[in-house]
mmCIF file of C-alpha atoms and ligand atoms in Angstrom:
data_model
loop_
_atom_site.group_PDB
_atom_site.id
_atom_site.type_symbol
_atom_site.label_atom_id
_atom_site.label_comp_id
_atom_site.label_asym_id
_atom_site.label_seq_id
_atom_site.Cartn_x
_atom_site.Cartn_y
_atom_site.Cartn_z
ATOM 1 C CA UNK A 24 -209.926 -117.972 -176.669
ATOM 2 C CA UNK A 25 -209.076 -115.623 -173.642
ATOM 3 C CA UNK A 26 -210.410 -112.535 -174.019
ATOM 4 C CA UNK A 27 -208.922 -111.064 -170.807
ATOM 5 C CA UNK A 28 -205.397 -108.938 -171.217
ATOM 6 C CA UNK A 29 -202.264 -110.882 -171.168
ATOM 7 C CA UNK A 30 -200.037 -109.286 -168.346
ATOM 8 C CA UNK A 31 -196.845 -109.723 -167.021
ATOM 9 C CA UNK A 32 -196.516 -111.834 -163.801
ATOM 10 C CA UNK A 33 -193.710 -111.220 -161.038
ATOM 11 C CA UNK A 34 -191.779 -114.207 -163.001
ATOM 12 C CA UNK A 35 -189.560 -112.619 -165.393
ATOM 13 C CA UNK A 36 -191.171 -113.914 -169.105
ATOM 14 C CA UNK A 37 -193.820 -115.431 -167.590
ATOM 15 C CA UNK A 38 -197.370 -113.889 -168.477
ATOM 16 C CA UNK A 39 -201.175 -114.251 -167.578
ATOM 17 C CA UNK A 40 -204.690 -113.398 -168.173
ATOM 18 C CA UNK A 41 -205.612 -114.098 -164.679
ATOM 19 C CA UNK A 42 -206.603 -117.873 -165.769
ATOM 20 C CA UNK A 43 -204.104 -119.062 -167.884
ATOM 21 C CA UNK A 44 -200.281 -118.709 -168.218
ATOM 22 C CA UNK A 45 -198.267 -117.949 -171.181
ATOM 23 C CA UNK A 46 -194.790 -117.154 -172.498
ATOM 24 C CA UNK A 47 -194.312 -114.782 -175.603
ATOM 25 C CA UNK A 48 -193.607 -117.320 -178.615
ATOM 26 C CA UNK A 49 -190.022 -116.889 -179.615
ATOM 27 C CA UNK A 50 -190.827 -118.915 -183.129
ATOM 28 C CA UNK A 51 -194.323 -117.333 -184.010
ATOM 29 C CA UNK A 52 -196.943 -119.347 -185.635
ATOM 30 C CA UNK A 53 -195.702 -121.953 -184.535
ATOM 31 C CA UNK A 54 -197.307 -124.721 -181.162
ATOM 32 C CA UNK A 55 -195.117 -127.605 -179.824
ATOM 33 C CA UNK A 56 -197.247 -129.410 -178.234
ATOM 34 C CA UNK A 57 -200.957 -128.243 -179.379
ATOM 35 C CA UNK A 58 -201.323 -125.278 -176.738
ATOM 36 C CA UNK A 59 -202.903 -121.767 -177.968
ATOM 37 C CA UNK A 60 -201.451 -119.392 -179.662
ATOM 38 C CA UNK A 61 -203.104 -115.827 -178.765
ATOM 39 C CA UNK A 62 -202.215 -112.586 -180.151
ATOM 40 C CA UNK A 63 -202.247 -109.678 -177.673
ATOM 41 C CA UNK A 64 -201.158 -106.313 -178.175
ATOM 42 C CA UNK A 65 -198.553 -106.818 -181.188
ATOM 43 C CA UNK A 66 -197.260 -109.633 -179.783
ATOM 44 C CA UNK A 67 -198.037 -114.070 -180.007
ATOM 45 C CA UNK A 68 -197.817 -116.016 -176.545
ATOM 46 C CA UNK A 69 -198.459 -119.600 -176.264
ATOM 47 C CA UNK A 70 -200.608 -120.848 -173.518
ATOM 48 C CA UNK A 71 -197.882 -122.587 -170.570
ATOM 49 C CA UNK A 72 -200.642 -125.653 -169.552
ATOM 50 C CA UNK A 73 -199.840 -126.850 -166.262
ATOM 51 C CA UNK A 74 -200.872 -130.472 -166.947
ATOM 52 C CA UNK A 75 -198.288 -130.889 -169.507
ATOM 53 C CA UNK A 76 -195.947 -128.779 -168.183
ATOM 54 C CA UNK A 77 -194.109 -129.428 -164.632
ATOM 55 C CA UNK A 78 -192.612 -126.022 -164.672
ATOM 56 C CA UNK A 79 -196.127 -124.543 -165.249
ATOM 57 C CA UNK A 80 -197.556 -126.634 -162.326
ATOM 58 C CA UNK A 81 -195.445 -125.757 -159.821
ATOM 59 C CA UNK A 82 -196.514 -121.893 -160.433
ATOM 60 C CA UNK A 83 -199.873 -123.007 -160.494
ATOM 61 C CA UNK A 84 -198.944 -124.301 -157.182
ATOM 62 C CA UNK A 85 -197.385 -121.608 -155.603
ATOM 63 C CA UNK A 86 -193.803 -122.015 -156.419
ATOM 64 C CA UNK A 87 -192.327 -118.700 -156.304
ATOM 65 C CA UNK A 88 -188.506 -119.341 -157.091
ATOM 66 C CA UNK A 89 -188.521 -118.931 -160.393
ATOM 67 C CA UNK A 90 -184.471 -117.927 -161.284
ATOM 68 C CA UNK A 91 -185.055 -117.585 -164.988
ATOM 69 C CA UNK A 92 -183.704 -114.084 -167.099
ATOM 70 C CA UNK A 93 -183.692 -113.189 -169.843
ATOM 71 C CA UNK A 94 -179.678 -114.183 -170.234
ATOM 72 C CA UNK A 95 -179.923 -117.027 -168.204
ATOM 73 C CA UNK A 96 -178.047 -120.149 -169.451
ATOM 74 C CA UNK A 97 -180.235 -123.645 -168.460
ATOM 75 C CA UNK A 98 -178.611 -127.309 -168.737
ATOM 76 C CA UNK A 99 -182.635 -129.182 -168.767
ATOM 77 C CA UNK A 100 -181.768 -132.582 -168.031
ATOM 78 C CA UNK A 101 -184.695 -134.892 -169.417
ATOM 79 C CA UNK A 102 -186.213 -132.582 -172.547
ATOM 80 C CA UNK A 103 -188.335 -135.360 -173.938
ATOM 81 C CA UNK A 104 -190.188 -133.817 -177.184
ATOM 82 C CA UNK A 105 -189.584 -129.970 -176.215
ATOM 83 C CA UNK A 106 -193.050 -128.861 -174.302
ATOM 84 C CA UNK A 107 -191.347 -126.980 -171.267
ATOM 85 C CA UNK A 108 -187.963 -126.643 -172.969
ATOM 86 C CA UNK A 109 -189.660 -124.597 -175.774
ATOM 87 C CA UNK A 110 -191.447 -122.334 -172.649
ATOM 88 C CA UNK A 111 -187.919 -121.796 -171.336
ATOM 89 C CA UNK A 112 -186.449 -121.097 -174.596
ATOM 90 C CA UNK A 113 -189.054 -118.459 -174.764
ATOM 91 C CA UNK A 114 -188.443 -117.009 -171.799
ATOM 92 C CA UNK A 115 -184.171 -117.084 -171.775
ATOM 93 C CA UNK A 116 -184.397 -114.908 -175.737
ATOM 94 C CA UNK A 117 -180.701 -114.107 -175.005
ATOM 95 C CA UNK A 118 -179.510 -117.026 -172.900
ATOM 96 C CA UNK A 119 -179.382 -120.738 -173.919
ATOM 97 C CA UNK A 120 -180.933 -123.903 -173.210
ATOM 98 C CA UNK A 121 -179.140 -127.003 -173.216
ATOM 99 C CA UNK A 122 -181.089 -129.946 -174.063
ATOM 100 C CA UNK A 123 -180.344 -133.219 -173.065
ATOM 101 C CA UNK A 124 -182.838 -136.432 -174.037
ATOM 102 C CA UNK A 125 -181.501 -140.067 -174.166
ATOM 103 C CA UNK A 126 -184.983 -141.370 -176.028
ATOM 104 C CA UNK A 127 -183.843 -141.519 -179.339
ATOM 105 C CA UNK A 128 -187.908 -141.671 -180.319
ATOM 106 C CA UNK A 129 -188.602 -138.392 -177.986
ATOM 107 C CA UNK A 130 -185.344 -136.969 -179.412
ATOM 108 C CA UNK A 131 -186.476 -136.997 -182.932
ATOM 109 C CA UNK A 132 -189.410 -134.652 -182.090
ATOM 110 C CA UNK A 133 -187.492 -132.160 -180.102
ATOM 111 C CA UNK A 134 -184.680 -131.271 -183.095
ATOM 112 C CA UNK A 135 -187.277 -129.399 -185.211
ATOM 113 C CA UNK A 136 -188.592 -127.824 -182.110
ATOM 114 C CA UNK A 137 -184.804 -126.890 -181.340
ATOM 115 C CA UNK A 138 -184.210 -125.896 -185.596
ATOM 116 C CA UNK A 139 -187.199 -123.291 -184.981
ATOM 117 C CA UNK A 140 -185.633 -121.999 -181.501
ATOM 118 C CA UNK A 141 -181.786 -121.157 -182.470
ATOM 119 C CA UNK A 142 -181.430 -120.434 -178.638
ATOM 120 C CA UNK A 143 -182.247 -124.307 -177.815
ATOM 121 C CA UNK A 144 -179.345 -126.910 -178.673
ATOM 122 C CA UNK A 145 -179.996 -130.704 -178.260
ATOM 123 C CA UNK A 146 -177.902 -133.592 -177.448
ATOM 124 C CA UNK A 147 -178.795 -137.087 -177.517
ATOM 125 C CA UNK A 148 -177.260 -138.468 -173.972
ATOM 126 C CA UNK A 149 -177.209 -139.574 -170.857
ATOM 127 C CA UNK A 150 -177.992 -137.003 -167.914
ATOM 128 C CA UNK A 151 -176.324 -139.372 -165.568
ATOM 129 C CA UNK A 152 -173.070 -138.856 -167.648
ATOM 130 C CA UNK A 153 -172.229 -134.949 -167.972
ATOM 131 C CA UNK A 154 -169.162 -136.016 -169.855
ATOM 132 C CA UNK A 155 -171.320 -136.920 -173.014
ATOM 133 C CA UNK A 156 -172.449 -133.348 -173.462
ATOM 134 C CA UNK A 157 -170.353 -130.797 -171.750
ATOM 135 C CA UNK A 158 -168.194 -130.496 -175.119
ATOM 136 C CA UNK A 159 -171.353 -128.330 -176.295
ATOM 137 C CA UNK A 160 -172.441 -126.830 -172.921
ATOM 138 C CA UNK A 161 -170.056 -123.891 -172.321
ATOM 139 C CA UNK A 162 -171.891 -123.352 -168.692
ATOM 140 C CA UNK A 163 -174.722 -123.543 -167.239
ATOM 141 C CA UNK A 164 -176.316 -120.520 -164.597
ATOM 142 C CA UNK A 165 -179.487 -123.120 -164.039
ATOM 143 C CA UNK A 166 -179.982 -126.942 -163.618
ATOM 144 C CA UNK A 167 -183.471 -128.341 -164.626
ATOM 145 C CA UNK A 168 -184.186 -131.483 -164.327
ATOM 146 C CA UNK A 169 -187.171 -133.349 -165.075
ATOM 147 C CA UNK A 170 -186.163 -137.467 -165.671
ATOM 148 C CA UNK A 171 -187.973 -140.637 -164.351
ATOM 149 C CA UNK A 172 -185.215 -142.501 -162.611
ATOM 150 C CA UNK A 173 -184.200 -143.750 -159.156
ATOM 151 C CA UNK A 174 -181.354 -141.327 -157.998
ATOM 152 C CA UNK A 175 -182.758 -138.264 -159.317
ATOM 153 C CA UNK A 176 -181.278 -135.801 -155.867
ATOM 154 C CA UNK A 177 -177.770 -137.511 -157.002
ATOM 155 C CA UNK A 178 -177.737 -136.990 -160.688
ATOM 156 C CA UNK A 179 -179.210 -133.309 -160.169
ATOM 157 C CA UNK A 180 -175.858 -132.899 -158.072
ATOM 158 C CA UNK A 181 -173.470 -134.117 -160.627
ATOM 159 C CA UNK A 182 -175.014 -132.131 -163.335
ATOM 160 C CA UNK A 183 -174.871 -129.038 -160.934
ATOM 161 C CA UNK A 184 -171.490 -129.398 -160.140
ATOM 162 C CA UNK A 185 -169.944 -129.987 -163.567
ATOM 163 C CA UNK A 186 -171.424 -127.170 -164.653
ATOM 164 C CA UNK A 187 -171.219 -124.553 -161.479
ATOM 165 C CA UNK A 188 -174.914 -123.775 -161.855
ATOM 166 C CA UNK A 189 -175.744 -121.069 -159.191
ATOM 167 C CA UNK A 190 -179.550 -122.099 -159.071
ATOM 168 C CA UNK A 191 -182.074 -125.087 -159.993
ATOM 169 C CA UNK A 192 -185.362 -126.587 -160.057
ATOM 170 C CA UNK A 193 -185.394 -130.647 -159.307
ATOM 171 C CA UNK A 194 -188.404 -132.540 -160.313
ATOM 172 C CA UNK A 195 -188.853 -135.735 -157.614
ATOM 173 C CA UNK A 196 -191.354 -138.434 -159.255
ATOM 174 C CA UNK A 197 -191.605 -140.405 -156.002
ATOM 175 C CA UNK A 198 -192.652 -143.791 -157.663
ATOM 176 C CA UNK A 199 -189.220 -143.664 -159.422
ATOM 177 C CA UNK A 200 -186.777 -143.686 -156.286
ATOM 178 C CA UNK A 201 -189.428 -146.296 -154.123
ATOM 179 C CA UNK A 202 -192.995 -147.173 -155.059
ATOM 180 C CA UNK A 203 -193.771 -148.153 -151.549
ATOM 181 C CA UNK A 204 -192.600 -145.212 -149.468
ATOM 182 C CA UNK A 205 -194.796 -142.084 -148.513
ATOM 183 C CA UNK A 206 -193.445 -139.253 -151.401
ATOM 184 C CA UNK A 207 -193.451 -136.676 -148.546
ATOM 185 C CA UNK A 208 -190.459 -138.960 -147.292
ATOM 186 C CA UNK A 209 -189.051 -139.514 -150.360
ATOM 187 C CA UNK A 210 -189.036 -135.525 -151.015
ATOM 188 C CA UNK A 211 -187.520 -135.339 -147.450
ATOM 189 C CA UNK A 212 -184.537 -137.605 -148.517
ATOM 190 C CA UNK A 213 -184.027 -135.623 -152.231
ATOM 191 C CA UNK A 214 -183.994 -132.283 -149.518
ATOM 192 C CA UNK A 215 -181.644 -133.553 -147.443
ATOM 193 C CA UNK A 216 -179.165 -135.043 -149.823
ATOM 194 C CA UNK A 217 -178.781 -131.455 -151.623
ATOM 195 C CA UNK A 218 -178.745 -129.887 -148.239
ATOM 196 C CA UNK A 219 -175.674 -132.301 -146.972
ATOM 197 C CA UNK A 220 -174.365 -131.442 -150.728
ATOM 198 C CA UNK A 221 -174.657 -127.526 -149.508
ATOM 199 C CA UNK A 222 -177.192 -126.096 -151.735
ATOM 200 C CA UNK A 223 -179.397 -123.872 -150.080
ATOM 201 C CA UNK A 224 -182.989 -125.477 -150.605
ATOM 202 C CA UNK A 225 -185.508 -122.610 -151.488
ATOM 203 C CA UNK A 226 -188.424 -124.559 -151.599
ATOM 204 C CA UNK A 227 -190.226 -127.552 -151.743
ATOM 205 C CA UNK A 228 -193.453 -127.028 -153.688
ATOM 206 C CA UNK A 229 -196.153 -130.402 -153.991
ATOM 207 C CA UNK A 230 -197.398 -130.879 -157.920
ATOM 208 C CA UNK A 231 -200.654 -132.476 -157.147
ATOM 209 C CA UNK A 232 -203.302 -133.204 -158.291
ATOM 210 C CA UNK A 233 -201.277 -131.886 -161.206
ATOM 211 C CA UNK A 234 -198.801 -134.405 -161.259
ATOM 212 C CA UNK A 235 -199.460 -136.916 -158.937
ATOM 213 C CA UNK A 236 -196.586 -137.785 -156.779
ATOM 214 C CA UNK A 237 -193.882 -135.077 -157.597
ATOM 215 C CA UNK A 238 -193.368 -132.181 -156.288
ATOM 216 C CA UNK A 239 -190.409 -129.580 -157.479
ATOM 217 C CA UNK A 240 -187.077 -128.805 -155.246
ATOM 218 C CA UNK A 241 -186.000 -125.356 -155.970
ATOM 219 C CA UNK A 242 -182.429 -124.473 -155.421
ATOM 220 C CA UNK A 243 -179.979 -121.645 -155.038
ATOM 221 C CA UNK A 244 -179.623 -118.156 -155.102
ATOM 222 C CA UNK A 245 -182.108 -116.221 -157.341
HETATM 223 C C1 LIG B 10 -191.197 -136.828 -167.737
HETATM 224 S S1 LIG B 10 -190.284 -136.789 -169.201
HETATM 225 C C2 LIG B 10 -189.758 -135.115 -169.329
HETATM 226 C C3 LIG B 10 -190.816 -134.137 -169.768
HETATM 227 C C4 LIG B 10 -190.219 -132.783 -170.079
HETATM 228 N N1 LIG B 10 -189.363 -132.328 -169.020
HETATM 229 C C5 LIG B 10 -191.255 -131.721 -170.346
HETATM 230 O O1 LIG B 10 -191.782 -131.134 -169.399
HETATM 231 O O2 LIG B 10 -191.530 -131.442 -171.501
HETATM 232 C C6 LIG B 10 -188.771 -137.533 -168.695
HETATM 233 C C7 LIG B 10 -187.766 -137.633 -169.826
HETATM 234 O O3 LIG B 10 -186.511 -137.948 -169.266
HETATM 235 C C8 LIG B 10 -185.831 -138.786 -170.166
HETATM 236 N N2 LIG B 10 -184.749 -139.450 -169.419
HETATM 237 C C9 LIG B 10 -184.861 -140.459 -168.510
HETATM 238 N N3 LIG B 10 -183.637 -140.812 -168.052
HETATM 239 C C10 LIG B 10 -182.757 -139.973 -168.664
HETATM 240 C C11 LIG B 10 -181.333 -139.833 -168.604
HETATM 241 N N4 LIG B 10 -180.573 -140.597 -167.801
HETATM 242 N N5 LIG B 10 -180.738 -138.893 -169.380
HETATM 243 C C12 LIG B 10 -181.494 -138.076 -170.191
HETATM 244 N N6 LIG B 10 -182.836 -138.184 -170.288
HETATM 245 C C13 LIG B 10 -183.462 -139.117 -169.535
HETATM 246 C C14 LIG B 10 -186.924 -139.712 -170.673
HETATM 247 O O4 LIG B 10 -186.554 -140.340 -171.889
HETATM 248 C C15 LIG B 10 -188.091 -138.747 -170.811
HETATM 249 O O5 LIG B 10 -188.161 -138.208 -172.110
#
């Protein structure tokens, strides 16, 4: 266990010892995915680990758009079992996040993570189809999205769009849109494509050795 102080960072919700990150736990006593939960001051954070967590990694790598508040309403396209949803949820207390997973095996994990988190609200769907969720998204201030599939600059757009979002973080797994082609091309093309779209790219931040081959496309105003 850390025994440094837990501070806060310039990211709104986002804290550190120096070493490690962490969000304050919005369901104490409780992990999602196994990280550690440290006590500090009154208060429980859980440890934000950057090798599970591609939100994490990109601060660990110097991202520095970060357009999360506390009131901040996030449409996360590609939850899987909760990890970096649950961070968000932590960090948005009086906002939402909308979670949208089309695994039916990873979407069985992330409802209890959602039952202990009353500001997270799943739906079982297809990213690529806003139409099967916006019924339960009333609007969405952020985009995130974090899913494995070719077209990922295209379905970011659609999602971003339907919703008005005013900001967003993009995830590009490079092996997804062409295993062949150099990522820094293939991050070149997601940039352009929400550039031509008119989004104001913020930055462009590289998530290895992390996670090899992605890097994350921030969006937006902040
Ligand atoms: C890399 S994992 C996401 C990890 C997660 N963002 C986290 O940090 O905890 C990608 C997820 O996207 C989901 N996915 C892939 N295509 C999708 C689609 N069209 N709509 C919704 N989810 C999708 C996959 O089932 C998988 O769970």
């Amino acid at each position: 266990m850390s025994g440094a102080a837990i501070e806060a960072t310039e990211q709104e919700g986002v804290y550190s010892d120096r070493e490690r990150l962490y969000t304050r736990n919005s369901a104490p006593g409780r992990a999602v995915y196994g990280e550690r939960l440290i006590s500090w001051r009154g208060a429980e954070y859980r440890e934000w680990v950057p090798t599970r967590s591609k939100l994490a990694a990109y601060l660990r790598a110097g991202g520095t758009f970060f357009p999360f508040r506390k009131s901040s309403k996030v449409l996360y396209l590609g939850a899987a079992s909760g990890t970096t949803t649950s961070h968000v949820a932590d960090i948005v207390t009086d906002g939402a996040v909308y979670c949208v997973e089309i695994s039916p095996r990873s979407f069985r994990d992330l409802v209890p993570v959602c039952e202990s988190r009353p500001n997270m609200v799943p739906f079982l769907a297809d990213a690529t189809k806003p139409r099967e969720y916006s019924f339960g998204v009333p609007g969405a201030d952020i985009v995130y999205q974090d899913i494995a599939q070719k077209g990922q600059a295209q379905i970011f757009l659609r999602n971003y769009k339907a919703f008005s979002a005013r900001s967003g973080l993009l995830v590009i797994k490079s092996r997804s849109e062409d295993v062949t082609q150099d990522p820094e091309r293939t991050y070149d093309e997601a940039r352009r494509q929400l550039r031509e779209a008119g989004l104001k790219v913020r930055e462009v931040v590289r998530l290895d050795p992390m996670e090899k081959d992605h890097a994350m496309i921030a969006v937006g105003e902040p």
